[in-house]
Amino acid sequence: MIRIIAVGKMKDKRLADLADDFLRRLRPMAPVEVVELKDSQIEKEGREMVSKLSSTQGNTLVVAMDEKGNDLTSEGFAQLLGKHGSITLLIGGADGLGAAARKRADITLKLSSMTWTHEMARVLLIEQIYRGFSILNGHPYHRS
């Protein structure tokens, strides 16, 4: 199970449509759930993320997405997806992730050294999850 906990709604319809397209393609390969949290104060968002993690069943690898995180190639990310049966990925709002969410994460990854809006980051992350499962399944989407 892949679970994405993200702060904020996808307000840009074009980005929301793109995210939905990648989710539609991904779902035949892996169960995926997107949980949206309301924009609020960063520390409150972090605590709410942690409370949502408490409601997950079984063990899950918690991955914080942050520009200061570790860098992985798409192939490395695919390997991470393939090693864990359940992964929860955290995407903060405009101000990033709260301390509680950072502390709870098992690992921290970055999509890029550049800063992205949280909506763009969500689309990029979902695309990379789709790419990762495409790599694992030998699908031609990823050409190295």
PDB file of C-alpha atoms in Angstrom:
ATOM      1  CA  MET A   1       0.000   0.000   0.000  1.00  0.00           C
ATOM      2  CA  ILE A   2       1.251   3.433  -0.969  1.00  0.00           C
ATOM      3  CA  ARG A   3      -0.187   6.262   1.077  1.00  0.00           C
ATOM      4  CA  ILE A   4       0.490   9.940   0.423  1.00  0.00           C
ATOM      5  CA  ILE A   5      -0.394  12.369   3.189  1.00  0.00           C
ATOM      6  CA  ALA A   6      -0.286  15.876   1.765  1.00  0.00           C
ATOM      7  CA  VAL A   7      -1.137  19.296   3.118  1.00  0.00           C
ATOM      8  CA  GLY A   8      -3.523  21.317   0.998  1.00  0.00           C
ATOM      9  CA  LYS A   9      -5.909  20.693  -1.837  1.00  0.00           C
ATOM     10  CA  MET A  10      -4.883  20.615  -5.476  1.00  0.00           C
ATOM     11  CA  LYS A  11      -6.288  24.020  -6.452  1.00  0.00           C
ATOM     12  CA  ASP A  12      -4.737  24.161  -9.921  1.00  0.00           C
ATOM     13  CA  LYS A  13      -7.050  22.037 -12.071  1.00  0.00           C
ATOM     14  CA  ARG A  14      -4.320  21.284 -14.604  1.00  0.00           C
ATOM     15  CA  LEU A  15      -2.026  19.878 -11.917  1.00  0.00           C
ATOM     16  CA  ALA A  16      -4.910  18.027 -10.255  1.00  0.00           C
ATOM     17  CA  ASP A  17      -5.801  16.424 -13.601  1.00  0.00           C
ATOM     18  CA  LEU A  18      -2.175  15.407 -14.153  1.00  0.00           C
ATOM     19  CA  ALA A  19      -1.927  13.883 -10.659  1.00  0.00           C
ATOM     20  CA  ASP A  20      -5.206  12.029 -11.238  1.00  0.00           C
ATOM     21  CA  ASP A  21      -3.914  10.683 -14.564  1.00  0.00           C
ATOM     22  CA  PHE A  22      -0.781   9.243 -12.934  1.00  0.00           C
ATOM     23  CA  LEU A  23      -2.856   7.813 -10.055  1.00  0.00           C
ATOM     24  CA  ARG A  24      -5.189   6.151 -12.586  1.00  0.00           C
ATOM     25  CA  ARG A  25      -2.179   4.553 -14.310  1.00  0.00           C
ATOM     26  CA  LEU A  26      -0.585   3.546 -11.002  1.00  0.00           C
ATOM     27  CA  ARG A  27      -3.580   1.865  -9.364  1.00  0.00           C
ATOM     28  CA  PRO A  28      -3.435  -1.335 -11.468  1.00  0.00           C
ATOM     29  CA  MET A  29       0.166  -1.816 -10.248  1.00  0.00           C
ATOM     30  CA  ALA A  30      -0.218  -0.869  -6.579  1.00  0.00           C
ATOM     31  CA  PRO A  31      -2.929   0.213  -4.168  1.00  0.00           C
ATOM     32  CA  VAL A  32      -2.528   3.920  -3.503  1.00  0.00           C
ATOM     33  CA  GLU A  33      -4.357   6.361  -1.262  1.00  0.00           C
ATOM     34  CA  VAL A  34      -4.032  10.143  -1.068  1.00  0.00           C
ATOM     35  CA  VAL A  35      -5.003  11.825   2.200  1.00  0.00           C
ATOM     36  CA  GLU A  36      -5.320  15.605   2.087  1.00  0.00           C
ATOM     37  CA  LEU A  37      -4.928  17.665   5.238  1.00  0.00           C
ATOM     38  CA  LYS A  38      -6.239  21.182   5.676  1.00  0.00           C
ATOM     39  CA  ASP A  39      -3.730  24.021   5.355  1.00  0.00           C
ATOM     40  CA  SER A  40      -2.987  25.439   8.787  1.00  0.00           C
ATOM     41  CA  GLN A  41      -0.018  26.306  10.982  1.00  0.00           C
ATOM     42  CA  ILE A  42       3.047  24.183  10.149  1.00  0.00           C
ATOM     43  CA  GLU A  43       3.380  22.535  13.576  1.00  0.00           C
ATOM     44  CA  LYS A  44      -0.320  21.702  13.665  1.00  0.00           C
ATOM     45  CA  GLU A  45      -0.002  20.143  10.204  1.00  0.00           C
ATOM     46  CA  GLY A  46       2.942  18.055  11.438  1.00  0.00           C
ATOM     47  CA  ARG A  47       1.017  16.771  14.451  1.00  0.00           C
ATOM     48  CA  GLU A  48      -1.988  15.952  12.262  1.00  0.00           C
ATOM     49  CA  MET A  49       0.256  13.976   9.894  1.00  0.00           C
ATOM     50  CA  VAL A  50       1.566  11.943  12.815  1.00  0.00           C
ATOM     51  CA  SER A  51      -1.978  11.295  14.048  1.00  0.00           C
ATOM     52  CA  LYS A  52      -2.923  10.030  10.563  1.00  0.00           C
ATOM     53  CA  LEU A  53       0.076   7.687  10.724  1.00  0.00           C
ATOM     54  CA  SER A  54      -1.238   6.245  13.972  1.00  0.00           C
ATOM     55  CA  SER A  55      -4.358   5.152  12.120  1.00  0.00           C
ATOM     56  CA  THR A  56      -2.464   3.078   9.538  1.00  0.00           C
ATOM     57  CA  GLN A  57      -2.671  -0.654   9.949  1.00  0.00           C
ATOM     58  CA  GLY A  58       0.522  -2.677  10.145  1.00  0.00           C
ATOM     59  CA  ASN A  59       4.039  -1.414   9.775  1.00  0.00           C
ATOM     60  CA  THR A  60       4.713   1.249   7.210  1.00  0.00           C
ATOM     61  CA  LEU A  61       7.911   2.962   6.127  1.00  0.00           C
ATOM     62  CA  VAL A  62       7.403   6.695   6.630  1.00  0.00           C
ATOM     63  CA  VAL A  63       9.163   8.893   4.090  1.00  0.00           C
ATOM     64  CA  ALA A  64       9.294  12.664   4.568  1.00  0.00           C
ATOM     65  CA  MET A  65       9.641  14.599   1.338  1.00  0.00           C
ATOM     66  CA  ASP A  66      11.872  17.600   1.941  1.00  0.00           C
ATOM     67  CA  GLU A  67      14.324  19.644  -0.133  1.00  0.00           C
ATOM     68  CA  LYS A  68      17.012  18.893   2.485  1.00  0.00           C
ATOM     69  CA  GLY A  69      16.491  15.128   2.204  1.00  0.00           C
ATOM     70  CA  ASN A  70      18.635  12.468   0.592  1.00  0.00           C
ATOM     71  CA  ASP A  71      18.798  12.163  -3.164  1.00  0.00           C
ATOM     72  CA  LEU A  72      17.761   8.975  -4.971  1.00  0.00           C
ATOM     73  CA  THR A  73      17.706   8.063  -8.641  1.00  0.00           C
ATOM     74  CA  SER A  74      14.459   6.782 -10.096  1.00  0.00           C
ATOM     75  CA  GLU A  75      15.949   3.283 -10.035  1.00  0.00           C
ATOM     76  CA  GLY A  76      16.924   3.684  -6.376  1.00  0.00           C
ATOM     77  CA  PHE A  77      13.427   4.904  -5.550  1.00  0.00           C
ATOM     78  CA  ALA A  78      11.981   1.881  -7.380  1.00  0.00           C
ATOM     79  CA  GLN A  79      14.145  -0.397  -5.230  1.00  0.00           C
ATOM     80  CA  LEU A  80      12.847   1.343  -2.094  1.00  0.00           C
ATOM     81  CA  LEU A  81       9.259   0.825  -3.274  1.00  0.00           C
ATOM     82  CA  GLY A  82       9.989  -2.830  -4.013  1.00  0.00           C
ATOM     83  CA  LYS A  83      11.510  -3.535  -0.575  1.00  0.00           C
ATOM     84  CA  HIS A  84       8.572  -2.305   1.494  1.00  0.00           C
ATOM     85  CA  GLY A  85       5.023  -3.586   1.400  1.00  0.00           C
ATOM     86  CA  SER A  86       3.645  -0.372   2.836  1.00  0.00           C
ATOM     87  CA  ILE A  87       5.038   3.135   2.434  1.00  0.00           C
ATOM     88  CA  THR A  88       3.586   6.429   3.598  1.00  0.00           C
ATOM     89  CA  LEU A  89       4.994   9.575   2.010  1.00  0.00           C
ATOM     90  CA  LEU A  90       4.565  12.966   3.657  1.00  0.00           C
ATOM     91  CA  ILE A  91       4.330  16.237   1.705  1.00  0.00           C
ATOM     92  CA  GLY A  92       4.156  19.462   3.662  1.00  0.00           C
ATOM     93  CA  GLY A  93       2.385  22.646   2.739  1.00  0.00           C
ATOM     94  CA  ALA A  94       3.807  25.964   1.620  1.00  0.00           C
ATOM     95  CA  ASP A  95       6.002  26.168   4.736  1.00  0.00           C
ATOM     96  CA  GLY A  96       7.264  22.572   4.545  1.00  0.00           C
ATOM     97  CA  LEU A  97       6.896  19.805   7.120  1.00  0.00           C
ATOM     98  CA  GLY A  98       6.302  20.328  10.809  1.00  0.00           C
ATOM     99  CA  ALA A  99       8.841  19.070  13.361  1.00  0.00           C
ATOM    100  CA  ALA A 100       6.597  16.213  14.524  1.00  0.00           C
ATOM    101  CA  ALA A 101       6.344  14.842  10.978  1.00  0.00           C
ATOM    102  CA  ARG A 102      10.095  15.187  10.395  1.00  0.00           C
ATOM    103  CA  LYS A 103      10.855  13.419  13.665  1.00  0.00           C
ATOM    104  CA  ARG A 104       8.455  10.548  12.907  1.00  0.00           C
ATOM    105  CA  ALA A 105       9.847   9.891   9.418  1.00  0.00           C
ATOM    106  CA  ASP A 106      12.081   6.864   8.962  1.00  0.00           C
ATOM    107  CA  ILE A 107      13.886   8.510   6.054  1.00  0.00           C
ATOM    108  CA  THR A 108      13.859  11.881   4.311  1.00  0.00           C
ATOM    109  CA  LEU A 109      14.091  12.210   0.534  1.00  0.00           C
ATOM    110  CA  LYS A 110      14.098  15.117  -1.854  1.00  0.00           C
ATOM    111  CA  LEU A 111      12.596  15.387  -5.295  1.00  0.00           C
ATOM    112  CA  SER A 112      15.088  18.075  -6.239  1.00  0.00           C
ATOM    113  CA  SER A 113      17.467  20.604  -4.763  1.00  0.00           C
ATOM    114  CA  MET A 114      15.118  23.229  -6.161  1.00  0.00           C
ATOM    115  CA  THR A 115      12.007  24.390  -4.337  1.00  0.00           C
ATOM    116  CA  TRP A 116       8.613  23.383  -5.766  1.00  0.00           C
ATOM    117  CA  THR A 117       5.098  24.350  -4.812  1.00  0.00           C
ATOM    118  CA  HIS A 118       3.431  21.631  -2.759  1.00  0.00           C
ATOM    119  CA  GLU A 119       1.049  20.987  -5.667  1.00  0.00           C
ATOM    120  CA  MET A 120       3.926  20.503  -8.126  1.00  0.00           C
ATOM    121  CA  ALA A 121       5.760  18.348  -5.574  1.00  0.00           C
ATOM    122  CA  ARG A 122       2.718  16.103  -5.289  1.00  0.00           C
ATOM    123  CA  VAL A 123       2.519  15.642  -9.066  1.00  0.00           C
ATOM    124  CA  LEU A 124       6.262  14.943  -9.279  1.00  0.00           C
ATOM    125  CA  LEU A 125       6.080  12.446  -6.428  1.00  0.00           C
ATOM    126  CA  ILE A 126       3.118  10.582  -7.913  1.00  0.00           C
ATOM    127  CA  GLU A 127       4.898  10.472 -11.284  1.00  0.00           C
ATOM    128  CA  GLN A 128       8.009   9.028  -9.605  1.00  0.00           C
ATOM    129  CA  ILE A 129       5.925   6.404  -7.796  1.00  0.00           C
ATOM    130  CA  TYR A 130       4.367   5.442 -11.134  1.00  0.00           C
ATOM    131  CA  ARG A 131       7.829   5.392 -12.734  1.00  0.00           C
ATOM    132  CA  GLY A 132       9.156   3.258  -9.867  1.00  0.00           C
ATOM    133  CA  PHE A 133       6.458   0.637 -10.277  1.00  0.00           C
ATOM    134  CA  SER A 134       6.951   0.757 -14.049  1.00  0.00           C
ATOM    135  CA  ILE A 135      10.636  -0.053 -13.478  1.00  0.00           C
ATOM    136  CA  LEU A 136       9.763  -2.892 -11.098  1.00  0.00           C
ATOM    137  CA  ASN A 137       7.249  -4.326 -13.583  1.00  0.00           C
ATOM    138  CA  GLY A 138       9.452  -3.977 -16.657  1.00  0.00           C
ATOM    139  CA  HIS A 139       7.011  -1.503 -18.216  1.00  0.00           C
ATOM    140  CA  PRO A 140       8.527   0.588 -21.039  1.00  0.00           C
ATOM    141  CA  TYR A 141       7.515   3.939 -19.449  1.00  0.00           C
ATOM    142  CA  HIS A 142      10.992   4.284 -17.933  1.00  0.00           C
ATOM    143  CA  ARG A 143      13.777   4.195 -20.459  1.00  0.00           C
ATOM    144  CA  SER A 144      17.246   4.470 -18.970  1.00  0.00           C
TER     145      SER A 144
END
